[in-house]
């Protein structure tokens, strides 16, 4: 319903109820709607693509319902152009990630240069409201925020396929959660452009390849979770990456480097350090082996002549000759 002090900014908060069935299409007539929060109900429907007509919508939260099927764009030339919070987590959506929508999220492209903790607070000149979000792994209600705050949460569904490169164009994005899906491929290098990103959760997917070095440019990244994937190679160092612990990379056996105990230097696993020191001095294990083999052969020949032919005089002559030399 509209706020009494902001009659031109209508919102609809229906979260935390027991609403079920299909979502009524009559919502498409609320052309001035800014916030639609339906989280925490039992609504069982496909994605309401007919909401594309709500050109003023800034917050769409369908979290924790029973929505299902593929999220695809239908008809609208510029769907959801002002959307700043897109939360469809904890549903049963499937298919590829909704790139057709993401590339039209123009409300997430503009960057606020004054990146401070006060950027989320309200003043009389800005549209303000409250919404519950999962931030940095914790659920919390943001009260009196204005929507320069931008997040995408597609976690806990059945999405598959690769991560759309166009996400890297959402320069004002604060949080991105794609965890607990079946996403494959690599992390796009374009993620290095998300300079305002504060948390990134890609855990529990099937991502592979190396972690892009470009991510060390994300100076505001406070939470990173890449666990339970198939990443490999050296973990980037520098910037915020020096602050992340082992938990950020758990379940990726092919990763190495700080902060993991697994070294990326394969030569360190070949032989103990003391063995290399002996080789450098010219008396390594190879020389010992060669000497042992020669001595064994000489002994066999000597034993044959002594015990098989019984020529002790030959042995005496041989020994005398060796000493004379």
Short mmCIF file of C-alpha atoms in Angstrom, two decimals:
data_model
loop_
_atom_site.label_atom_id
_atom_site.label_comp_id
_atom_site.label_asym_id
_atom_site.label_seq_id
_atom_site.Cartn_x
_atom_site.Cartn_y
_atom_site.Cartn_z
CA UNK A 1 0.00 0.00 0.00
CA UNK A 2 1.20 3.60 -0.48
CA UNK A 3 3.20 5.22 2.27
CA UNK A 4 1.27 8.18 3.78
CA UNK A 5 4.28 10.47 3.40
CA UNK A 6 5.07 9.22 -0.10
CA UNK A 7 1.73 8.92 -1.92
CA UNK A 8 3.43 8.59 -5.29
CA UNK A 9 5.52 5.57 -4.24
CA UNK A 10 3.09 2.63 -3.81
CA UNK A 11 4.38 -0.60 -2.31
CA UNK A 12 2.85 -4.02 -1.69
CA UNK A 13 4.22 -6.07 1.24
CA UNK A 14 2.55 -9.49 1.53
CA UNK A 15 5.51 -11.48 2.85
CA UNK A 16 5.35 -14.03 5.64
CA UNK A 17 1.77 -15.15 5.14
CA UNK A 18 0.26 -18.40 3.88
CA UNK A 19 -0.79 -17.24 0.45
CA UNK A 20 -1.06 -20.12 -2.01
CA UNK A 21 -2.30 -20.89 -5.47
CA UNK A 22 -1.50 -18.80 -8.53
CA UNK A 23 -0.38 -15.19 -8.48
CA UNK A 24 -3.31 -12.97 -9.65
CA UNK A 25 -2.59 -11.33 -13.00
CA UNK A 26 -4.52 -8.29 -11.91
CA UNK A 27 -1.26 -7.11 -10.31
CA UNK A 28 -0.18 -6.09 -13.81
CA UNK A 29 -2.65 -3.19 -13.55
CA UNK A 30 -0.69 -1.62 -10.65
CA UNK A 31 1.37 0.37 -13.09
CA UNK A 32 2.88 2.68 -10.46
CA UNK A 33 3.96 -0.13 -8.13
CA UNK A 34 7.51 0.31 -6.80
CA UNK A 35 7.85 -2.64 -4.41
CA UNK A 36 6.30 -6.09 -4.66
CA UNK A 37 7.30 -8.31 -1.73
CA UNK A 38 5.73 -11.79 -1.74
CA UNK A 39 8.47 -13.65 0.14
CA UNK A 40 7.72 -16.50 2.51
CA UNK A 41 4.40 -17.76 1.16
CA UNK A 42 3.18 -20.91 -0.60
CA UNK A 43 2.49 -19.45 -4.01
CA UNK A 44 2.85 -22.15 -6.68
CA UNK A 45 3.18 -20.68 -10.14
CA UNK A 46 5.58 -20.06 -13.00
CA UNK A 47 7.56 -16.81 -13.12
CA UNK A 48 5.11 -13.88 -13.52
CA UNK A 49 6.54 -12.53 -16.78
CA UNK A 50 3.47 -10.36 -17.18
CA UNK A 51 4.95 -8.12 -14.48
CA UNK A 52 7.28 -6.83 -17.21
CA UNK A 53 4.72 -4.12 -17.84
CA UNK A 54 5.47 -2.56 -14.42
CA UNK A 55 8.07 -0.12 -15.67
CA UNK A 56 8.37 1.60 -12.27
CA UNK A 57 9.03 -1.57 -10.25
CA UNK A 58 12.23 -1.35 -8.21
CA UNK A 59 11.95 -4.32 -5.85
CA UNK A 60 10.69 -7.79 -6.76
CA UNK A 61 10.96 -10.43 -4.03
CA UNK A 62 9.49 -13.88 -4.68
CA UNK A 63 11.80 -15.59 -2.18
CA UNK A 64 10.76 -18.83 -0.45
CA UNK A 65 7.70 -19.86 -2.41
CA UNK A 66 6.96 -22.68 -4.85
CA UNK A 67 7.60 -20.91 -8.13
CA UNK A 68 8.94 -23.21 -10.83
CA UNK A 69 9.90 -23.48 -14.49
CA UNK A 70 12.19 -21.43 -16.71
CA UNK A 71 12.51 -17.65 -16.32
CA UNK A 72 12.31 -16.11 -19.78
CA UNK A 73 11.43 -12.73 -21.18
CA UNK A 74 8.08 -12.34 -22.96
CA UNK A 75 7.17 -9.46 -25.19
CA UNK A 76 8.31 -6.34 -23.33
CA UNK A 77 10.97 -4.33 -25.14
CA UNK A 78 12.63 -3.15 -21.92
CA UNK A 79 11.47 -5.39 -19.05
CA UNK A 80 12.12 -4.25 -15.47
CA UNK A 81 14.28 -1.25 -16.44
CA UNK A 82 14.31 0.23 -12.91
CA UNK A 83 14.64 -2.96 -10.89
CA UNK A 84 17.27 -2.74 -8.14
CA UNK A 85 16.47 -5.76 -5.96
CA UNK A 86 15.69 -9.07 -7.68
CA UNK A 87 15.21 -11.97 -5.25
CA UNK A 88 13.79 -15.30 -6.45
CA UNK A 89 15.79 -17.51 -4.10
CA UNK A 90 14.48 -20.70 -2.47
CA UNK A 91 12.11 -21.74 -5.23
CA UNK A 92 12.12 -24.43 -7.91
CA UNK A 93 13.20 -22.42 -10.94
CA UNK A 94 15.18 -24.32 -13.57
CA UNK A 95 16.87 -23.81 -16.92
CA UNK A 96 19.51 -21.16 -17.66
CA UNK A 97 20.01 -18.06 -15.57
CA UNK A 98 17.68 -15.27 -16.80
CA UNK A 99 20.14 -13.34 -18.96
CA UNK A 100 17.30 -11.85 -21.02
CA UNK A 101 16.14 -10.00 -17.92
CA UNK A 102 19.53 -9.26 -16.39
CA UNK A 103 20.72 -7.37 -19.46
CA UNK A 104 17.76 -5.01 -19.07
CA UNK A 105 18.34 -4.19 -15.39
CA UNK A 106 19.36 -0.63 -16.21
CA UNK A 107 18.64 0.40 -12.62
CA UNK A 108 21.68 -1.65 -11.57
CA UNK A 109 24.09 -0.11 -14.06
CA UNK A 110 24.54 3.45 -12.73
CA UNK A 111 27.28 3.78 -10.15
CA UNK A 112 27.14 5.88 -6.99
CA UNK A 113 30.68 7.17 -6.49
CA UNK A 114 30.11 7.92 -2.80
CA UNK A 115 30.40 4.32 -1.61
CA UNK A 116 29.91 4.57 2.14
CA UNK A 117 27.79 2.90 4.75
CA UNK A 118 25.52 5.96 4.72
CA UNK A 119 24.54 5.33 1.13
CA UNK A 120 21.78 2.98 2.28
CA UNK A 121 20.15 5.52 4.58
CA UNK A 122 17.11 7.55 3.76
CA UNK A 123 16.58 11.26 3.49
CA UNK A 124 13.61 13.38 2.53
CA UNK A 125 14.62 13.65 -1.12
CA UNK A 126 14.81 9.92 -1.80
CA UNK A 127 12.40 7.04 -2.02
CA UNK A 128 12.66 4.97 1.15
CA UNK A 129 11.22 1.66 2.23
CA UNK A 130 11.99 -1.53 4.16
CA UNK A 131 12.68 -5.02 2.83
CA UNK A 132 14.11 -8.26 4.20
CA UNK A 133 17.17 -9.60 2.38
CA UNK A 134 19.87 -12.21 2.83
CA UNK A 135 23.04 -10.13 3.12
CA UNK A 136 26.49 -11.70 3.40
CA UNK A 137 24.92 -15.01 4.41
CA UNK A 138 22.60 -13.58 7.08
CA UNK A 139 18.93 -12.69 6.80
CA UNK A 140 18.17 -9.17 7.95
CA UNK A 141 15.57 -6.46 7.50
CA UNK A 142 16.78 -3.21 6.03
CA UNK A 143 14.72 -0.36 7.39
CA UNK A 144 14.46 3.05 5.76
CA UNK A 145 16.73 2.26 2.85
CA UNK A 146 16.62 3.94 -0.49
CA UNK A 147 17.14 1.87 -3.55
CA UNK A 148 20.60 2.74 -4.63
CA UNK A 149 21.02 -0.61 -2.87
CA UNK A 150 21.16 -3.26 -5.61
CA UNK A 151 21.21 -7.05 -5.19
CA UNK A 152 20.47 -10.21 -7.17
CA UNK A 153 19.69 -13.45 -5.33
CA UNK A 154 18.99 -16.55 -7.45
CA UNK A 155 20.20 -19.07 -4.88
CA UNK A 156 18.64 -22.41 -3.91
CA UNK A 157 16.99 -23.23 -7.21
CA UNK A 158 17.84 -25.61 -10.06
CA UNK A 159 19.44 -23.19 -12.51
CA UNK A 160 22.01 -24.66 -14.89
CA UNK A 161 24.31 -23.56 -17.67
CA UNK A 162 26.89 -20.79 -17.54
CA UNK A 163 26.98 -17.44 -15.77
CA UNK A 164 25.86 -14.62 -18.12
CA UNK A 165 28.68 -12.23 -18.97
CA UNK A 166 26.20 -9.34 -18.86
CA UNK A 167 26.20 -9.50 -15.03
CA UNK A 168 29.57 -7.77 -15.22
CA UNK A 169 27.83 -4.69 -16.63
CA UNK A 170 25.76 -4.14 -13.46
CA UNK A 171 28.32 -1.75 -12.00
CA UNK A 172 26.25 -0.69 -8.99
CA UNK A 173 25.61 -4.27 -7.81
CA UNK A 174 26.22 -4.67 -4.08
CA UNK A 175 25.44 -8.37 -3.60
CA UNK A 176 25.25 -11.41 -5.88
CA UNK A 177 24.16 -14.86 -4.70
CA UNK A 178 24.01 -17.74 -7.20
CA UNK A 179 24.70 -20.53 -4.69
CA UNK A 180 23.08 -23.98 -4.49
CA UNK A 181 22.26 -24.47 -8.16
CA UNK A 182 23.76 -26.58 -10.96
CA UNK A 183 25.65 -23.78 -12.71
CA UNK A 184 28.59 -24.84 -14.90
CA UNK A 185 31.41 -23.11 -16.77
CA UNK A 186 33.77 -20.47 -15.43
CA UNK A 187 33.55 -17.16 -13.57
CA UNK A 188 33.38 -14.46 -16.26
CA UNK A 189 36.32 -12.08 -16.24
CA UNK A 190 33.76 -9.27 -16.50
CA UNK A 191 33.10 -9.74 -12.77
CA UNK A 192 36.19 -7.62 -12.26
CA UNK A 193 34.05 -4.62 -13.28
CA UNK A 194 31.73 -5.00 -10.28
CA UNK A 195 33.66 -2.43 -8.25
CA UNK A 196 30.84 -1.91 -5.73
CA UNK A 197 30.32 -5.60 -4.95
CA UNK A 198 30.39 -6.41 -1.22
CA UNK A 199 29.45 -10.08 -1.22
CA UNK A 200 29.69 -12.84 -3.83
CA UNK A 201 28.38 -16.36 -3.20
CA UNK A 202 28.86 -18.96 -5.95
CA UNK A 203 29.08 -21.98 -3.64
CA UNK A 204 27.58 -25.42 -4.28
CA UNK A 205 27.61 -25.35 -8.06
CA UNK A 206 29.69 -27.08 -10.76
CA UNK A 207 31.92 -24.18 -11.72
CA UNK A 208 35.44 -24.95 -12.91
CA UNK A 209 38.58 -23.29 -14.20
CA UNK A 210 40.74 -20.71 -12.46
CA UNK A 211 39.54 -17.88 -10.24
CA UNK A 212 39.92 -14.69 -12.34
CA UNK A 213 42.75 -12.47 -11.15
CA UNK A 214 40.54 -9.49 -12.04
CA UNK A 215 38.54 -10.12 -8.85
CA UNK A 216 41.35 -8.66 -6.72
CA UNK A 217 40.18 -5.25 -8.02
CA UNK A 218 36.95 -5.55 -6.00
CA UNK A 219 38.01 -3.32 -3.13
CA UNK A 220 34.72 -3.54 -1.23
CA UNK A 221 34.35 -7.32 -1.39
CA UNK A 222 33.91 -8.40 2.24
CA UNK A 223 32.40 -11.89 1.82
CA UNK A 224 33.45 -14.47 -0.78
CA UNK A 225 32.19 -18.04 -0.97
CA UNK A 226 33.45 -20.24 -3.81
CA UNK A 227 33.26 -23.51 -1.88
CA UNK A 228 32.04 -26.86 -3.23
CA UNK A 229 32.86 -26.34 -6.90
CA UNK A 230 35.56 -27.63 -9.26
CA UNK A 231 37.92 -24.66 -9.36
CA UNK A 232 41.61 -25.29 -9.95
CA UNK A 233 44.93 -23.50 -10.05
CA UNK A 234 46.41 -20.77 -7.89
CA UNK A 235 44.19 -18.61 -5.67
CA UNK A 236 44.76 -14.93 -6.53
CA UNK A 237 46.53 -12.83 -3.91
CA UNK A 238 46.30 -9.14 -3.19
CA UNK A 239 43.52 -6.76 -2.22
CA UNK A 240 40.60 -8.28 -0.35
CA UNK A 241 41.72 -11.80 -1.28
CA UNK A 242 44.32 -11.57 1.47
CA UNK A 243 41.51 -11.40 4.04
CA UNK A 244 39.54 -14.53 3.06
CA UNK A 245 39.98 -17.79 4.96
CA UNK A 246 39.94 -21.48 4.04
CA UNK A 247 36.13 -21.65 4.18
CA UNK A 248 35.88 -19.50 1.07
CA UNK A 249 37.51 -22.27 -0.99
CA UNK A 250 36.52 -25.54 0.76
CA UNK A 251 35.57 -28.46 -1.47
CA UNK A 252 37.84 -27.47 -4.39
CA UNK A 253 40.64 -30.08 -4.23
CA UNK A 254 42.46 -28.69 -7.28
CA UNK A 255 42.97 -25.22 -5.76
CA UNK A 256 46.28 -24.30 -4.16
CA UNK A 257 48.05 -21.36 -2.57
CA UNK A 258 47.26 -18.99 0.29
CA UNK A 259 45.28 -19.41 2.51
CA UNK A 260 45.19 -23.17 1.81
CA UNK A 261 47.94 -25.41 3.19
CA UNK A 262 48.37 -27.01 -0.25
CA UNK A 263 51.39 -25.54 -2.02
CA UNK A 264 51.38 -24.80 -5.75
CA UNK A 265 55.14 -25.65 -6.03
CA UNK A 266 55.23 -29.29 -7.20
CA UNK A 267 59.02 -29.65 -6.70
CA UNK A 268 58.58 -29.34 -2.94
CA UNK A 269 56.70 -32.67 -2.89
CA UNK A 270 59.38 -34.74 -4.70
CA UNK A 271 62.20 -35.29 -2.20
CA UNK A 272 63.17 -34.05 1.28
CA UNK A 273 65.31 -30.93 1.40
CA UNK A 274 68.26 -32.82 2.94
CA UNK A 275 68.52 -35.10 -0.13
CA UNK A 276 68.99 -32.10 -2.41
CA UNK A 277 71.80 -30.88 -0.19
CA UNK A 278 73.68 -34.17 -0.64
CA UNK A 279 73.31 -33.99 -4.41
CA UNK A 280 74.73 -30.47 -4.46
CA UNK A 281 77.83 -31.68 -2.60
CA UNK A 282 78.52 -34.34 -5.25
CA UNK A 283 77.64 -37.32 -3.05
CA UNK A 284 73.98 -37.92 -3.65
CA UNK A 285 71.91 -41.06 -3.71
CA UNK A 286 72.70 -41.69 -7.39
CA UNK A 287 76.45 -41.98 -6.70
CA UNK A 288 75.81 -44.39 -3.82
CA UNK A 289 73.62 -46.60 -6.01
CA UNK A 290 76.20 -46.78 -8.81
CA UNK A 291 78.98 -47.65 -6.34
CA UNK A 292 76.91 -50.36 -4.73
CA UNK A 293 76.13 -51.97 -8.11
CA UNK A 294 79.78 -52.00 -9.19
CA UNK A 295 80.90 -53.46 -5.88
CA UNK A 296 78.28 -56.17 -6.05
CA UNK A 297 79.39 -57.20 -9.57
CA UNK A 298 83.06 -57.27 -8.60
CA UNK A 299 82.24 -59.44 -5.59
CA UNK A 300 80.34 -61.96 -7.70
CA UNK A 301 83.22 -62.33 -10.13
CA UNK A 302 85.69 -62.69 -7.33
CA UNK A 303 83.60 -65.32 -5.54
CA UNK A 304 83.23 -67.33 -8.74
CA UNK A 305 86.98 -67.55 -9.29
CA UNK A 306 87.69 -68.45 -5.67
CA UNK A 307 85.02 -71.03 -4.96
CA UNK A 308 84.36 -72.52 -8.38
CA UNK A 309 87.94 -72.82 -9.76
CA UNK A 310 89.80 -72.96 -6.45
CA UNK A 311 92.67 -70.87 -7.85
CA UNK A 312 93.81 -69.20 -4.62
CA UNK A 313 97.10 -68.24 -6.24
CA UNK A 314 95.16 -66.18 -8.78
CA UNK A 315 93.40 -64.36 -5.95
CA UNK A 316 96.69 -63.63 -4.19
CA UNK A 317 98.21 -62.30 -7.41
CA UNK A 318 95.16 -60.15 -8.06
CA UNK A 319 95.21 -58.63 -4.57
CA UNK A 320 98.96 -58.01 -4.76
CA UNK A 321 98.50 -56.30 -8.14
CA UNK A 322 95.78 -53.99 -6.72
CA UNK A 323 97.96 -52.90 -3.80
CA UNK A 324 100.92 -52.31 -6.08
CA UNK A 325 98.83 -50.02 -8.25
#
